[in-house]
Coordinates of C-alpha atoms in Angstrom, one line a residue:
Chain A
X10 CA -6.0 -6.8 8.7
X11 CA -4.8 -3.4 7.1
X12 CA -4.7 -3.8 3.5
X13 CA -3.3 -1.2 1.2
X14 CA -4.8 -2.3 -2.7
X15 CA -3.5 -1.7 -6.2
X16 CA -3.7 -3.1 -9.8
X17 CA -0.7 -4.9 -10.2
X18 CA -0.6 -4.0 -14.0
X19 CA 1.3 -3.7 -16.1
X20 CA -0.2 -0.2 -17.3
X21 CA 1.2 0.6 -20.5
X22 CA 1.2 4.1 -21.4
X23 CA 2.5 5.9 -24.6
X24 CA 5.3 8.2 -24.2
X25 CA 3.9 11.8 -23.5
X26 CA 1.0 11.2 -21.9
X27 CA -0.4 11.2 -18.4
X28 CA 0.0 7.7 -16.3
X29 CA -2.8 7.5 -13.5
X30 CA -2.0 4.9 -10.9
X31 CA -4.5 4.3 -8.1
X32 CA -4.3 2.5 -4.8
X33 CA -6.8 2.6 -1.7
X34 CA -6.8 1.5 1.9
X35 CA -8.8 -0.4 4.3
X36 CA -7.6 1.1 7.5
X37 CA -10.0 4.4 7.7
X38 CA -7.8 5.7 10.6
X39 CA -4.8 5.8 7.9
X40 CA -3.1 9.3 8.4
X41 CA -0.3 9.6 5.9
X42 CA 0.3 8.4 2.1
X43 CA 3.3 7.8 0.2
X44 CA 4.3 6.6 -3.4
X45 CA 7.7 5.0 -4.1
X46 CA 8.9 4.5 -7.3
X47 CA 11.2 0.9 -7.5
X48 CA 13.1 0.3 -10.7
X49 CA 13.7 -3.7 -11.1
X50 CA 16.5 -4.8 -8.6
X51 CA 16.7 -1.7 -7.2
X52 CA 15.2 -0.2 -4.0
X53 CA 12.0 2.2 -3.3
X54 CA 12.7 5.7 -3.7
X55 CA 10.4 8.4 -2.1
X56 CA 8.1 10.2 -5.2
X57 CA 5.2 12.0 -2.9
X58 CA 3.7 11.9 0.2
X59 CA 0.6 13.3 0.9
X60 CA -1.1 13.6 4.2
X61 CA -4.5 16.6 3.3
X62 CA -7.5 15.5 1.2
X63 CA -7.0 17.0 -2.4
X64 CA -4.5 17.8 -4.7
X65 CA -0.5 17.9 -4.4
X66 CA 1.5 18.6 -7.1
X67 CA 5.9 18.4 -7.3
X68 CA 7.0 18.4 -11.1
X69 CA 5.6 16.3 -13.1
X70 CA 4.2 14.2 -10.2
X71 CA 0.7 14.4 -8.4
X72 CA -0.7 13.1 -5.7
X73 CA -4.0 12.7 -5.0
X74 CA -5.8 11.9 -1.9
X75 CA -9.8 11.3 -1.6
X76 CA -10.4 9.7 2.9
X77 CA -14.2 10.0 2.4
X78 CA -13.6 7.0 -0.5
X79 CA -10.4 5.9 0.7
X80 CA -8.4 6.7 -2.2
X81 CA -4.9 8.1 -3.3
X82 CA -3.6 8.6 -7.2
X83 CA -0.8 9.0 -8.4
X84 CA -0.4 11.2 -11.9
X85 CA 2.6 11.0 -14.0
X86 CA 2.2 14.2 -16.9
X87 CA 4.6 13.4 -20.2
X88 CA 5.3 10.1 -19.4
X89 CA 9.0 9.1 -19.9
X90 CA 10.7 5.9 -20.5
X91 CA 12.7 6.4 -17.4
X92 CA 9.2 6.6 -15.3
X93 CA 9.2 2.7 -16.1
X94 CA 9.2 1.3 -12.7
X95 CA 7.0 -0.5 -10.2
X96 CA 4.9 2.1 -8.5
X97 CA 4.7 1.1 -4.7
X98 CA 1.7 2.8 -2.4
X99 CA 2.0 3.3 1.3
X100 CA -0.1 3.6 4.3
X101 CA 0.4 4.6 7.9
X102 CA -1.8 2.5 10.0
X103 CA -4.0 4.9 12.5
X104 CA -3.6 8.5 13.9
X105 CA 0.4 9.2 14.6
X106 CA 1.0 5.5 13.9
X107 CA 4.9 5.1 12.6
X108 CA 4.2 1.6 10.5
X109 CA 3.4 1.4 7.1
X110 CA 1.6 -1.0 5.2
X111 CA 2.7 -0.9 1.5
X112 CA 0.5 -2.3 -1.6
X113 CA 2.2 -4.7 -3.8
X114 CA 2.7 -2.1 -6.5
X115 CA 1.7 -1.4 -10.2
X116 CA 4.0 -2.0 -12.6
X117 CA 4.5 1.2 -15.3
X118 CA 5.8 0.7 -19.0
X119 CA 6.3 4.4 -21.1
X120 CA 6.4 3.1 -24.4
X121 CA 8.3 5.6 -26.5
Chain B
X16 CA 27.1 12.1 1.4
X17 CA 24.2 11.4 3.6
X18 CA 22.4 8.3 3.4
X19 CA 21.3 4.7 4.4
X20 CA 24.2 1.5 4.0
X21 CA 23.2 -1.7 3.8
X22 CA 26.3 -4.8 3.4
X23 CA 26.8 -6.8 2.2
X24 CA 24.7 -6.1 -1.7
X25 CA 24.5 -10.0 -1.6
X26 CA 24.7 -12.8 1.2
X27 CA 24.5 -16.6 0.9
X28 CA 23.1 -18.5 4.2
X29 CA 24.1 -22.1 4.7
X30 CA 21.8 -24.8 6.6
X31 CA 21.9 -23.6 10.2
X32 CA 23.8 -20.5 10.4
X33 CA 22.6 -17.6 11.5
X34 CA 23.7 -14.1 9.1
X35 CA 23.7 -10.5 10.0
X36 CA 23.0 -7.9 7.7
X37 CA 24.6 -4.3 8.5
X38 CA 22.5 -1.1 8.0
X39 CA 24.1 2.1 9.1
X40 CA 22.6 5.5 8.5
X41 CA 24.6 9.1 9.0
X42 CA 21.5 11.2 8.5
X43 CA 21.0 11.3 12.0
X44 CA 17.3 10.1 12.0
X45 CA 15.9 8.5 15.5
X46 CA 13.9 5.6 13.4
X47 CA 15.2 3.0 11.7
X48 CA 13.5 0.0 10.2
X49 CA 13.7 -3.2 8.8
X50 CA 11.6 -4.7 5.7
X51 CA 11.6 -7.9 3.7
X52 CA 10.3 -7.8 -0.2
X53 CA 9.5 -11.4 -1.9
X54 CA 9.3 -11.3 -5.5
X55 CA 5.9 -9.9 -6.4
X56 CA 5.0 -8.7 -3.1
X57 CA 4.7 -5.5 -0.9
X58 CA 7.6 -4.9 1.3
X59 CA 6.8 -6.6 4.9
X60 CA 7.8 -5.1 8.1
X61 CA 10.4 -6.9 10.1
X62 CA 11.5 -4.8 13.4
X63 CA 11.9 -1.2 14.0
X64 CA 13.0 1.1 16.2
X65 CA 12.3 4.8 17.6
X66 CA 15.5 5.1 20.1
X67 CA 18.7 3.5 21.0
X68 CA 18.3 0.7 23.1
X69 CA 14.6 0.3 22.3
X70 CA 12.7 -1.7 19.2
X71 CA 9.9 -3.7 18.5
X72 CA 8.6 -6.1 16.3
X73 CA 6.7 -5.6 13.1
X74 CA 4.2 -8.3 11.6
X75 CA 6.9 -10.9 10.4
X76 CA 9.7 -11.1 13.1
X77 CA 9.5 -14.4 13.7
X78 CA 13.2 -16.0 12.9
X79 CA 15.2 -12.8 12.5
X80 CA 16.4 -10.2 15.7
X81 CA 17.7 -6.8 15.7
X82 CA 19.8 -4.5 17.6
X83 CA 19.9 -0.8 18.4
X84 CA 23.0 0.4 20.6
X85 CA 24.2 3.6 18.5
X86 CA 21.7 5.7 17.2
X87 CA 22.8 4.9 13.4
X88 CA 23.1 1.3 13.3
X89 CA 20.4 -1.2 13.4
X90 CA 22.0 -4.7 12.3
X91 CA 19.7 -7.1 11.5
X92 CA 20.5 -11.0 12.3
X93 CA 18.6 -14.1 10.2
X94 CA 18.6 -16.9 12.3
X95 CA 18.3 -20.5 11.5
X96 CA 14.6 -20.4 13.1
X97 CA 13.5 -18.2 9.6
X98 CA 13.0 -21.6 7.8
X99 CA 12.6 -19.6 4.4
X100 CA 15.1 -16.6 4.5
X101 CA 15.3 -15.8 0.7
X102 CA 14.5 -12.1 0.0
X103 CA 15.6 -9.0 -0.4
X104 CA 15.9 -7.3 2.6
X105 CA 15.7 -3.3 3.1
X106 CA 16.6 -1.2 5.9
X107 CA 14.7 2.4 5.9
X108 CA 14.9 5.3 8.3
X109 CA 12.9 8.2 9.1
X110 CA 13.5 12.0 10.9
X111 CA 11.1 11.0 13.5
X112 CA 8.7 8.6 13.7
X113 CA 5.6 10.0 14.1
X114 CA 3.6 8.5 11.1
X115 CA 4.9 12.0 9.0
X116 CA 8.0 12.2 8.5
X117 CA 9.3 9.9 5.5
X118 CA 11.1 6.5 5.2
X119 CA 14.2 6.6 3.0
X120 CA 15.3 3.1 2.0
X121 CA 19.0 1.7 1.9
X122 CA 19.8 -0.2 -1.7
X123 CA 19.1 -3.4 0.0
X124 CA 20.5 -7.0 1.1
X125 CA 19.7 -9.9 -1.3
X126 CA 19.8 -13.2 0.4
X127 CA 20.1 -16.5 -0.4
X128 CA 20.2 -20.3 0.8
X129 CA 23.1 -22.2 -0.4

């Protein structure tokens, strides 16, 4: 069974500062990685992908991606109100597999 | 504007009948997909599908069916076999769907048992 793991939360951070939000996978052959950002009653909408071991960086967004351990972050710098949202991780499962298998989410409050 | 339509925003199922939900995309991507998200939980693959005329099922198809005859519509139908149809259901689509390229979601299809 291909599991894709996060905290559910909620992870409260203040205003300002830097939101870390981890997730890993079970499936080793996972290829591709993507965070989507769902506000409540509202769709998933595309933050990162990631797909190389280190360090990508868009804005205020990174992502983070460790295969040895199994592991991708996301890192929100100056942490808004408006980046209060559920957090969603994604998984493809296997080399050039088209399916993702997506965590349960972490839910983010920016407290101003 | 480019993007993903899903109709109706809300949809009410009465004992026995079967609904279809519409998803239409004019981005021109070859993959489309289906996903079901209960409250709480991960979003759930459905069906999805790489061409026209071709699709297959994802880990929770049992009770709904799909169709693929033009390359930007992929209707999705809840029959009366899904015994607990109540979710929000979103349809996604992709460039290509080779594990790379991106899922883009639709704003989704809430429904409900009267």
């Amino acid at each position: 069974q291909k599991e894709v793991e996060q905290n559910s939360g909620p992870l409260s951070v203040p205003e300002g500062a830097i939101a870390s939000l981890n997730c890993t996978y079970s499936d080793r052959g996972s290829q591709s990685f993507f965070w989507y950002r769902q506000y409540s009653g509202k769709s998933p909408e595309l933050i990162m992908f990631i797909y190389s071991n280190g360090d990508k960086e868009d804005g205020r967004f990174t992502a983070q991606l460790n295969k040895a351990s199994q592991y991708v972050s996301l890192l929100i710098r100056d942490s808004q109100p408006s980046d209060s949202a559920t957090y969603l991780c994604a998984a493809t499962s296997g080399a050039g597999s088209y399916q993702l298998t997506f965590g349960k989410g972490t839910k983010l409050s920016v407290i101003p | 504007d480019g993007g993903i339509t899903q109709s109706p925003k809300y949809l009410f199922r009465k004992e026995g009948q079967n609904v279809t939900l519409s998803c239409e995309q004019n981005l021109n991507h070859d993959a489309m997909y289906w996903y079901r998200q209960d409250p709480g939980q991960g979003l759930r693959l459905i069906y999805y599908s790489q061409i026209v005329n071709d699709f297959q099922k994802g880990d929770i198809a049992e009770g709904y069916s799909v169709s693929r005859e033009k390359k930007e519509s992929f209707p999705l139908t809840v029959t009366s076999a899904q015994k607990n149809p109540t979710a929000f259901y979103l349809c996604a689509s992709s460039d290509r769907d080779d594990g790379y390229q991106p899922q883009h979601f639709g704003d989704g299809t809430r429904l409900s048992i009267l």
